[in-house]
PDB file of C-alpha atoms in Angstrom:
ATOM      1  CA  UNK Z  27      -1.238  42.309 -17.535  1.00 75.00           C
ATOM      2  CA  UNK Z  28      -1.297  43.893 -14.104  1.00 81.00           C
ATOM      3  CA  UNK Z  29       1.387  46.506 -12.269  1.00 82.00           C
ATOM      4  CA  UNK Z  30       2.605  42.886 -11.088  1.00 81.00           C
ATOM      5  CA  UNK Z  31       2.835  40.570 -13.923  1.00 83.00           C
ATOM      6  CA  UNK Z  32      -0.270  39.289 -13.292  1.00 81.00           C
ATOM      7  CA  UNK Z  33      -2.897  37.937 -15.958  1.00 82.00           C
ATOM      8  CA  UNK Z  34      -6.324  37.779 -16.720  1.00 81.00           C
ATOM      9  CA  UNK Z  35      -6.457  34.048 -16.508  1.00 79.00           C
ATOM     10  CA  UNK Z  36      -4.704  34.022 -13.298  1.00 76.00           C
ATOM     11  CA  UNK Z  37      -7.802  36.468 -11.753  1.00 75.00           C
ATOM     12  CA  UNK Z  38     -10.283  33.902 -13.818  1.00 72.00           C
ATOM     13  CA  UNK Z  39      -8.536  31.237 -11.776  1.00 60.00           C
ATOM     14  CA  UNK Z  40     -10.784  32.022  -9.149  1.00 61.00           C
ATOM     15  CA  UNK Z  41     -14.007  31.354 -11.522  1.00 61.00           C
ATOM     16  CA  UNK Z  42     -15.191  29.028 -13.896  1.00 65.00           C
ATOM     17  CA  UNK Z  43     -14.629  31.159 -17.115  1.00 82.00           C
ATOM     18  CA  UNK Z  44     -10.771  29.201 -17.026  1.00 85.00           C
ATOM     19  CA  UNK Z  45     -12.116  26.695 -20.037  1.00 86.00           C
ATOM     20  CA  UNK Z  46     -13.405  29.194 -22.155  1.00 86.00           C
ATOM     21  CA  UNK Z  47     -10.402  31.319 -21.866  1.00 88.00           C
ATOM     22  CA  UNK Z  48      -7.722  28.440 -22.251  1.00 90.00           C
ATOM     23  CA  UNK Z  49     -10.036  28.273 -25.466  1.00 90.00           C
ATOM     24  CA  UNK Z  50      -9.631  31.324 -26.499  1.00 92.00           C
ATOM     25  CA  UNK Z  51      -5.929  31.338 -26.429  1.00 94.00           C
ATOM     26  CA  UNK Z  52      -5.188  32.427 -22.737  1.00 92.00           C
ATOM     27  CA  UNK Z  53      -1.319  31.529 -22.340  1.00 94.00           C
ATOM     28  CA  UNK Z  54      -1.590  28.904 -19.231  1.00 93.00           C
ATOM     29  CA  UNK Z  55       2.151  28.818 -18.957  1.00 93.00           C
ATOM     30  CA  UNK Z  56       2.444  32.595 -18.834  1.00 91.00           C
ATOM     31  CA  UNK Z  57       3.686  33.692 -15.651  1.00 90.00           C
ATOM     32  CA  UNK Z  58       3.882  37.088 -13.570  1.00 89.00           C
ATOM     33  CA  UNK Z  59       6.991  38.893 -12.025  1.00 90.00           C
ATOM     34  CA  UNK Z  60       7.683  35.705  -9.571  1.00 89.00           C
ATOM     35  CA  UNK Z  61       7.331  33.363 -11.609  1.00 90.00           C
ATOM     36  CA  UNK Z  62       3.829  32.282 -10.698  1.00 89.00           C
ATOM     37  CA  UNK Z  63       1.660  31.279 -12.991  1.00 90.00           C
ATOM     38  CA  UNK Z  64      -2.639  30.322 -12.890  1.00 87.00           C
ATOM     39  CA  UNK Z  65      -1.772  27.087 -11.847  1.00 90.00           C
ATOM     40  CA  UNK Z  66       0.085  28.427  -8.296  1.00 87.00           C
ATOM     41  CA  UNK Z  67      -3.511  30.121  -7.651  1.00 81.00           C
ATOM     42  CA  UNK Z  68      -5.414  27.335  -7.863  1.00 82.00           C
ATOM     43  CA  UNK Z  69      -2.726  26.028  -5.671  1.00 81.00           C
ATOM     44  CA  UNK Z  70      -2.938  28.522  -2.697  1.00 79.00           C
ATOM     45  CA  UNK Z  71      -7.368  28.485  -3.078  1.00 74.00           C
ATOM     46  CA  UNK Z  72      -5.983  25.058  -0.875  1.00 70.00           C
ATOM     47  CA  UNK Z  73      -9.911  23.652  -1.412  1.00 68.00           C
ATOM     48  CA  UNK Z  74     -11.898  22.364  -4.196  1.00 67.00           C
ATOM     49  CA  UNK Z  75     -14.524  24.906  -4.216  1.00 68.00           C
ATOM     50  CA  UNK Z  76     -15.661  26.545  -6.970  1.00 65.00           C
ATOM     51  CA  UNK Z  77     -14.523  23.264  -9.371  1.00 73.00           C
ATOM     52  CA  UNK Z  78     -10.522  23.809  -7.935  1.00 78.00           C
ATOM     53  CA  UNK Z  79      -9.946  20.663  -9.167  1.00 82.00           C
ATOM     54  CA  UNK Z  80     -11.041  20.354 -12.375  1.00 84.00           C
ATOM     55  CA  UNK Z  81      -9.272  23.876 -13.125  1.00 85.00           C
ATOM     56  CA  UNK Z  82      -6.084  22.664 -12.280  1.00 87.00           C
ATOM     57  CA  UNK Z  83      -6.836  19.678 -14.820  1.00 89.00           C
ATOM     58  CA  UNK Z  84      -7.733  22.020 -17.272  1.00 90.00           C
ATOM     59  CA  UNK Z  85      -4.543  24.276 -16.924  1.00 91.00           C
ATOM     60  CA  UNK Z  86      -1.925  20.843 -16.775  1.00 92.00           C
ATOM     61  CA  UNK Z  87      -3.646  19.484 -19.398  1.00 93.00           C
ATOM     62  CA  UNK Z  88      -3.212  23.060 -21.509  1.00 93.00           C
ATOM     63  CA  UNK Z  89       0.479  22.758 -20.698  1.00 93.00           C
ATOM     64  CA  UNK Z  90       1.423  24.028 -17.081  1.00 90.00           C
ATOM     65  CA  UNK Z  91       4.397  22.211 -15.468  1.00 84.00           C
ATOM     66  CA  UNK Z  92       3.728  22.291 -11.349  1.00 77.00           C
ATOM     67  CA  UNK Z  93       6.840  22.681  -9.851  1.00 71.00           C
TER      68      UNK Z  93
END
């Protein structure tokens, strides 16, 4: 965890190592000192480059609620 809350699978968000994490045991829910979690950075990416949408599959399907 970062000087902000933030977590290693939130920076993966940004790659495709998210799968092999979640398998791992990465905590999709876990969120930082806002609140946000992975899922709200795939969220602000705004494009489907880099496999955007398949991530945020991946990170619903390990148990993230959008809200």
């Amino acid at each position: 965890v970062d000087g902000f809350g933030g977590t290693p699978l939130m920076a993966a968000s940004y790659f495709e190592c998210v799968a092999e994490m979640l398998r791992l045991g990465a905590d999709a829910c876990r969120a930082n000192f806002r609140g946000e979690t992975a899922l709200h950075r795939m969220a602000w990416r705004g494009t489907d480059r880099g496999g955007g949408a398949g991530i945020v599959r991946q990170l619903v399907a390990a148990g993230v609620t959008p809200q």
